Tab-separated table of C-alpha atoms in Angstrom:
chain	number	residue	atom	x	y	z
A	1	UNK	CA	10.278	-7.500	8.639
A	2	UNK	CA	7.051	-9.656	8.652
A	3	UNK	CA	6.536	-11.741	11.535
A	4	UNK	CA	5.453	-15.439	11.777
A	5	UNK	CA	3.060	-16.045	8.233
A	6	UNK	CA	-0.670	-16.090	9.549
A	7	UNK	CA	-2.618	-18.915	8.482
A	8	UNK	CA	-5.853	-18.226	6.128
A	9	UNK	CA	-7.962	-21.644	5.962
A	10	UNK	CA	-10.330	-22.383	2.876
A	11	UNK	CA	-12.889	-25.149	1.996
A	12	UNK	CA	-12.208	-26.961	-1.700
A	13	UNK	CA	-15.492	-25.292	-3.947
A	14	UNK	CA	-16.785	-28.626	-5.479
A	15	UNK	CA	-18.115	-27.297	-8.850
A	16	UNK	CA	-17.191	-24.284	-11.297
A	17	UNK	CA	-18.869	-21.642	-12.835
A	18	UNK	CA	-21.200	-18.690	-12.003
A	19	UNK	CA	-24.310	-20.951	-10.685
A	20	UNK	CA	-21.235	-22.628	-7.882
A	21	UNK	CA	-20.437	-19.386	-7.447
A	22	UNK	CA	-23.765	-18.125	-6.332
A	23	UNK	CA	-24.652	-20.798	-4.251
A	24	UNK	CA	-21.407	-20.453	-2.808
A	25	UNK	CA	-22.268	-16.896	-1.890
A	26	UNK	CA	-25.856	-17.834	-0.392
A	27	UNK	CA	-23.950	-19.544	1.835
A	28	UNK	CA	-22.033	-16.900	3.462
A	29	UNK	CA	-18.751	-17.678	1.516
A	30	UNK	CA	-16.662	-15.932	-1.037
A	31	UNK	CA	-15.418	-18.493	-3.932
A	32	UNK	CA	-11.970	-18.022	-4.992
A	33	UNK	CA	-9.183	-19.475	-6.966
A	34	UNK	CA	-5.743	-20.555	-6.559
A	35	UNK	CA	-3.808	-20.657	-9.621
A	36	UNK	CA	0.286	-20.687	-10.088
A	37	UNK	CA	2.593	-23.100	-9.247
A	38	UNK	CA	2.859	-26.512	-10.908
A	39	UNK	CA	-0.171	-27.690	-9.878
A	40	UNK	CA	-3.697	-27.384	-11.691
A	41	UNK	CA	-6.066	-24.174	-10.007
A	42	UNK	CA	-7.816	-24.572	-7.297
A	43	UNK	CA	-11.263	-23.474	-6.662
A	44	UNK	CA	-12.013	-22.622	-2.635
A	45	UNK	CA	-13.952	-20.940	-0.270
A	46	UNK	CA	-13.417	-18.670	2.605
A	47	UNK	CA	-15.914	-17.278	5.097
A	48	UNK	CA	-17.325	-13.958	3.661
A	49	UNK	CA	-17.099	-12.861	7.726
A	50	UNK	CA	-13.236	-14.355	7.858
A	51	UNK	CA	-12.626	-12.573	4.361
A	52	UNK	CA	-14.355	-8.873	5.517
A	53	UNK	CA	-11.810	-8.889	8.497
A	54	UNK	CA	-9.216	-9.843	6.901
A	55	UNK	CA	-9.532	-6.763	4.347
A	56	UNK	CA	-11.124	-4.575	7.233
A	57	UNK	CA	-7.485	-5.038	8.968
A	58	UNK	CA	-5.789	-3.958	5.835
A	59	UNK	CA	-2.681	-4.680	3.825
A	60	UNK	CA	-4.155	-8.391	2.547
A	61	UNK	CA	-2.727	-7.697	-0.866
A	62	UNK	CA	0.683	-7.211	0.734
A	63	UNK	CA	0.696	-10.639	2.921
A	64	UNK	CA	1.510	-13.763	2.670
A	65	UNK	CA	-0.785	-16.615	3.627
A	66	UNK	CA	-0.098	-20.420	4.587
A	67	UNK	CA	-3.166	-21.531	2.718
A	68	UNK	CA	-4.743	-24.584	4.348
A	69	UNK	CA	-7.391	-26.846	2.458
A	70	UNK	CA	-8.334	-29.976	4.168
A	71	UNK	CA	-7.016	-32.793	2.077
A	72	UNK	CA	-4.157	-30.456	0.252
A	73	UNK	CA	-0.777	-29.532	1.621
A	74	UNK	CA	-0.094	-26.064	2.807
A	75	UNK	CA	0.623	-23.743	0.350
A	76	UNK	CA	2.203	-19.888	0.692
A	77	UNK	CA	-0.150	-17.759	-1.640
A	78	UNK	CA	-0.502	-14.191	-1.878
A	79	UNK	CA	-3.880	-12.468	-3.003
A	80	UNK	CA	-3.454	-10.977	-6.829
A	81	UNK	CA	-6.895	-9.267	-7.325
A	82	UNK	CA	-10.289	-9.120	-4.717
A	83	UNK	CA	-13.417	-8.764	-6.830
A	84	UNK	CA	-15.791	-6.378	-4.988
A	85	UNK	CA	-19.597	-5.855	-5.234
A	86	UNK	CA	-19.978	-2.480	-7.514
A	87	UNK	CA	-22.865	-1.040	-5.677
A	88	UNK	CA	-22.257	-2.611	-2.075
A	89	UNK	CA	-18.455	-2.711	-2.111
A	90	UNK	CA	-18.038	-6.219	-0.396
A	91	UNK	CA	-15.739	-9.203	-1.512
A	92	UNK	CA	-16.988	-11.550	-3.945
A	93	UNK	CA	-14.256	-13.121	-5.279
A	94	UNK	CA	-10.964	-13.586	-4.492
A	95	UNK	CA	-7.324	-14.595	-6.852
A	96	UNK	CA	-4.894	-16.249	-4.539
A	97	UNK	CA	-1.372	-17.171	-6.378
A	98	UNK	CA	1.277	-20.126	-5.045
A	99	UNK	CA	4.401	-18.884	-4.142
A	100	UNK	CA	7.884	-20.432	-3.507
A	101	UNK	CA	10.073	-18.718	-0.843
A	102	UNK	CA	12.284	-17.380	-3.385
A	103	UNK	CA	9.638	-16.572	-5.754
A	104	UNK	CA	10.286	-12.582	-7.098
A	105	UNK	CA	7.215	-10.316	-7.117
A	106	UNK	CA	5.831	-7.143	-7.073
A	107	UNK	CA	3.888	-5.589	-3.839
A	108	UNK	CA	2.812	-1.868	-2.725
A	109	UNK	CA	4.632	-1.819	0.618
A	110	UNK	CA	3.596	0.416	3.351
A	111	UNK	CA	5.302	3.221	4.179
A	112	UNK	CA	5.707	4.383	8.337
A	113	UNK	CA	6.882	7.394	9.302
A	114	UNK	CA	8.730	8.593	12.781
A	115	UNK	CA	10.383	10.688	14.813
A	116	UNK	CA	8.060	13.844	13.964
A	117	UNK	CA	8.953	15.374	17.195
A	118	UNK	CA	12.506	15.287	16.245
A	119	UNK	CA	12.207	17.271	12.989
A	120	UNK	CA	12.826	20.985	13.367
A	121	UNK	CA	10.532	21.935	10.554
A	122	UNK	CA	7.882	20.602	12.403
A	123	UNK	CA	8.371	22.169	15.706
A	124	UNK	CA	8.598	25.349	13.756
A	125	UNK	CA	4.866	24.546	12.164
A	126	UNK	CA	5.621	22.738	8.637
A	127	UNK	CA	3.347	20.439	7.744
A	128	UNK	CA	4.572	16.266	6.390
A	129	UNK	CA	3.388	16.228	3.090
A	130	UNK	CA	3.389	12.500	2.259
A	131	UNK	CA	3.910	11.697	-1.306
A	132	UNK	CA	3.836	7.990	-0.836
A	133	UNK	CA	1.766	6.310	1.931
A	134	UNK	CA	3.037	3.048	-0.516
A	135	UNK	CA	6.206	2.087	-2.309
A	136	UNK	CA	5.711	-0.606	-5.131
A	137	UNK	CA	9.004	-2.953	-4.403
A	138	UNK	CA	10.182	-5.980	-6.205
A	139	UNK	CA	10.555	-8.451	-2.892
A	140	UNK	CA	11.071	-12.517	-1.825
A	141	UNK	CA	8.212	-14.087	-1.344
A	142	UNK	CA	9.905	-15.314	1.734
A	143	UNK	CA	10.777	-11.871	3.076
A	144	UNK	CA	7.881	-10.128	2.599
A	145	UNK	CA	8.592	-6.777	4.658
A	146	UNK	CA	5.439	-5.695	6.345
A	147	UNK	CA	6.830	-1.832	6.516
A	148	UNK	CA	9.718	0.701	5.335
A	149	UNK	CA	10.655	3.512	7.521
A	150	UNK	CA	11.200	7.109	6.993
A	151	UNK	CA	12.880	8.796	9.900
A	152	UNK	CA	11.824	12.541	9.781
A	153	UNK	CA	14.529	13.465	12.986
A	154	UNK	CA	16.514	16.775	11.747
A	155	UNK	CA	14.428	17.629	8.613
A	156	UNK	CA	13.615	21.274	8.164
A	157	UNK	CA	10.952	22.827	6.581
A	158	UNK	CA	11.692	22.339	2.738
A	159	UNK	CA	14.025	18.993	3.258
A	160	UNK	CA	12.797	16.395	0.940
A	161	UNK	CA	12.733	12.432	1.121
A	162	UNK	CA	13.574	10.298	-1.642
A	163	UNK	CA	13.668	6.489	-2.436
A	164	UNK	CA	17.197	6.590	-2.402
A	165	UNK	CA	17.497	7.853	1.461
A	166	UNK	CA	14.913	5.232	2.496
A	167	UNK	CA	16.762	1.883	3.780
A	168	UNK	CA	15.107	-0.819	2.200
A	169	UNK	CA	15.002	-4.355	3.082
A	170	UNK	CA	18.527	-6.830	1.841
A	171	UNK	CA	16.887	-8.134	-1.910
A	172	UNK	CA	13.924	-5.298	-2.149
A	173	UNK	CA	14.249	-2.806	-4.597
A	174	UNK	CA	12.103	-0.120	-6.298
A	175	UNK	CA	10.025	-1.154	-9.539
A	176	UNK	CA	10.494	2.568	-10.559
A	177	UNK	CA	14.369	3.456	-11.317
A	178	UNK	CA	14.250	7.050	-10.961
A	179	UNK	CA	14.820	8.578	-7.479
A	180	UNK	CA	11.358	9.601	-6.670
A	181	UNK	CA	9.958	11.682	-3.597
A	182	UNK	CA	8.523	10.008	-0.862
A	183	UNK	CA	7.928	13.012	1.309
A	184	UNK	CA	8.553	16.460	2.229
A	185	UNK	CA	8.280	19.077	4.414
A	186	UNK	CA	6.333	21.934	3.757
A	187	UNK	CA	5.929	25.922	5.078
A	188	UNK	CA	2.774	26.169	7.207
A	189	UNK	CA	-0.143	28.098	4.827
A	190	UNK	CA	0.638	31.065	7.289
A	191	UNK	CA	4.198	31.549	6.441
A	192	UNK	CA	3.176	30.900	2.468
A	193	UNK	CA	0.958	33.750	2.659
A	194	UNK	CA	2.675	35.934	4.615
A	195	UNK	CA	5.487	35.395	1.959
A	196	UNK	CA	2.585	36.049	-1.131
A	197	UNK	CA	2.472	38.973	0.833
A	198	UNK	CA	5.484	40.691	0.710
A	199	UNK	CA	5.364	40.332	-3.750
A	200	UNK	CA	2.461	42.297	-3.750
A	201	UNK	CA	3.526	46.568	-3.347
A	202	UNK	CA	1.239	48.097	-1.644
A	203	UNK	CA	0.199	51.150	-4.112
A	204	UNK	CA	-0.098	54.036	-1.470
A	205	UNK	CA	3.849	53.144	-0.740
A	206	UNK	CA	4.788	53.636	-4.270
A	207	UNK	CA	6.222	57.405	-4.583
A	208	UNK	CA	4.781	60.254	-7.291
A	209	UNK	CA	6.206	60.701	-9.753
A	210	UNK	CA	7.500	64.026	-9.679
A	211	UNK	CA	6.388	66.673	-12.332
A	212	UNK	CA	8.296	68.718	-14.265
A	213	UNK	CA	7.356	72.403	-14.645
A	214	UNK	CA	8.373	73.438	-18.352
């Protein structure tokens, strides 16, 4: 499960719009909003440096923040949508949403797989085909799991993972109802070939047909 909640600390933006925005931005910050909750939205600032590592490091849609904002109490959000720069790719605006512990959404969880050395089918040279590096799951906002695990120990090649084998995390379940594949294991290309091969009759190997004298 996720650890302790790290802490991500903003400035209150004073001002609205796209010219606050800007001059936000010429200061080495990324404006954002905080919206949800029973309490009006909340325009801040982060560090565009603070922001870049943060995403850099990974999983920020998937974690939950103690927001801090001099002069406001501490707040759990969660990010809903980073606006990037369409030529440069870098953060310029970020959606953070207030969350209550037992607050019900939807997050793409990462998926972690062990135990390779323990599958047969790998030893023998199959190849972990992964599906699903992410599993969208219905979680508490409390109980955010930072991982699920898929243990690989005994598969062969062709064994297949689904959801359903996967032990999730007490109150996380699947958005998706059917029992989709996470992973399998495949036949190295060697074997696959080798097994194209054998189809295919070689024509010298076919036999004459014999003729008939009348």
């Amino acid at each position: 499960m996720a650890g302790e909640i790290p802490d991500l600390i903003a400035q209150e933006r004073t001002g609205t719009g796209k010219g606050a925005a800007r001059q936000a931005r010429r200061d080495g910050m990324v404006p954002g909003i905080v919206f949800g909750g029973e309490t009006d939205p909340l325009p801040i600032q982060v560090p565009f440096n603070v922001l870049l590592k943060r995403l850099k490091a990974g999983r920020f849609k998937s974690t939950l923040f103690n927001l801090k904002v001099e002069g406001h109490d501490d707040v759990r959000v969660i990010c809903r949508d980073v606006q990037r720069d369409v030529v440069k790719d870098l953060p310029t605006h970020l959606d953070l949403m207030r969350l209550r512990r037992t607050t019900k959404i939807n997050l793409f969880i990462h998926v972690d797989f062990i135990n390779e050395d323990a599958a047969p089918g790998i030893k023998k040279g199959g190849v972990l085909t992964v599906v699903r590096p992410e599993v969208e799951l219905v979680v508490t906002a409390g109980d955010i799991p930072d991982h699920i695990t898929v243990d690989l120990t005994g598969m062969d090649i062709g064994d297949i993972v689904h959801i359903s084998d996967v032990t999730l995390p007490e109150g996380a379940k699947p958005t998706v109802e059917r029992d989709f594949v996470i992973c399998n294991i495949s036949a190295p290309s060697g074997l696959k070939s080798a097994d194209d091969g054998d189809e295919d009759v070689d024509a010298d190997e076919v036999p004459a047909t014999e003729q008939t004298e009348d």
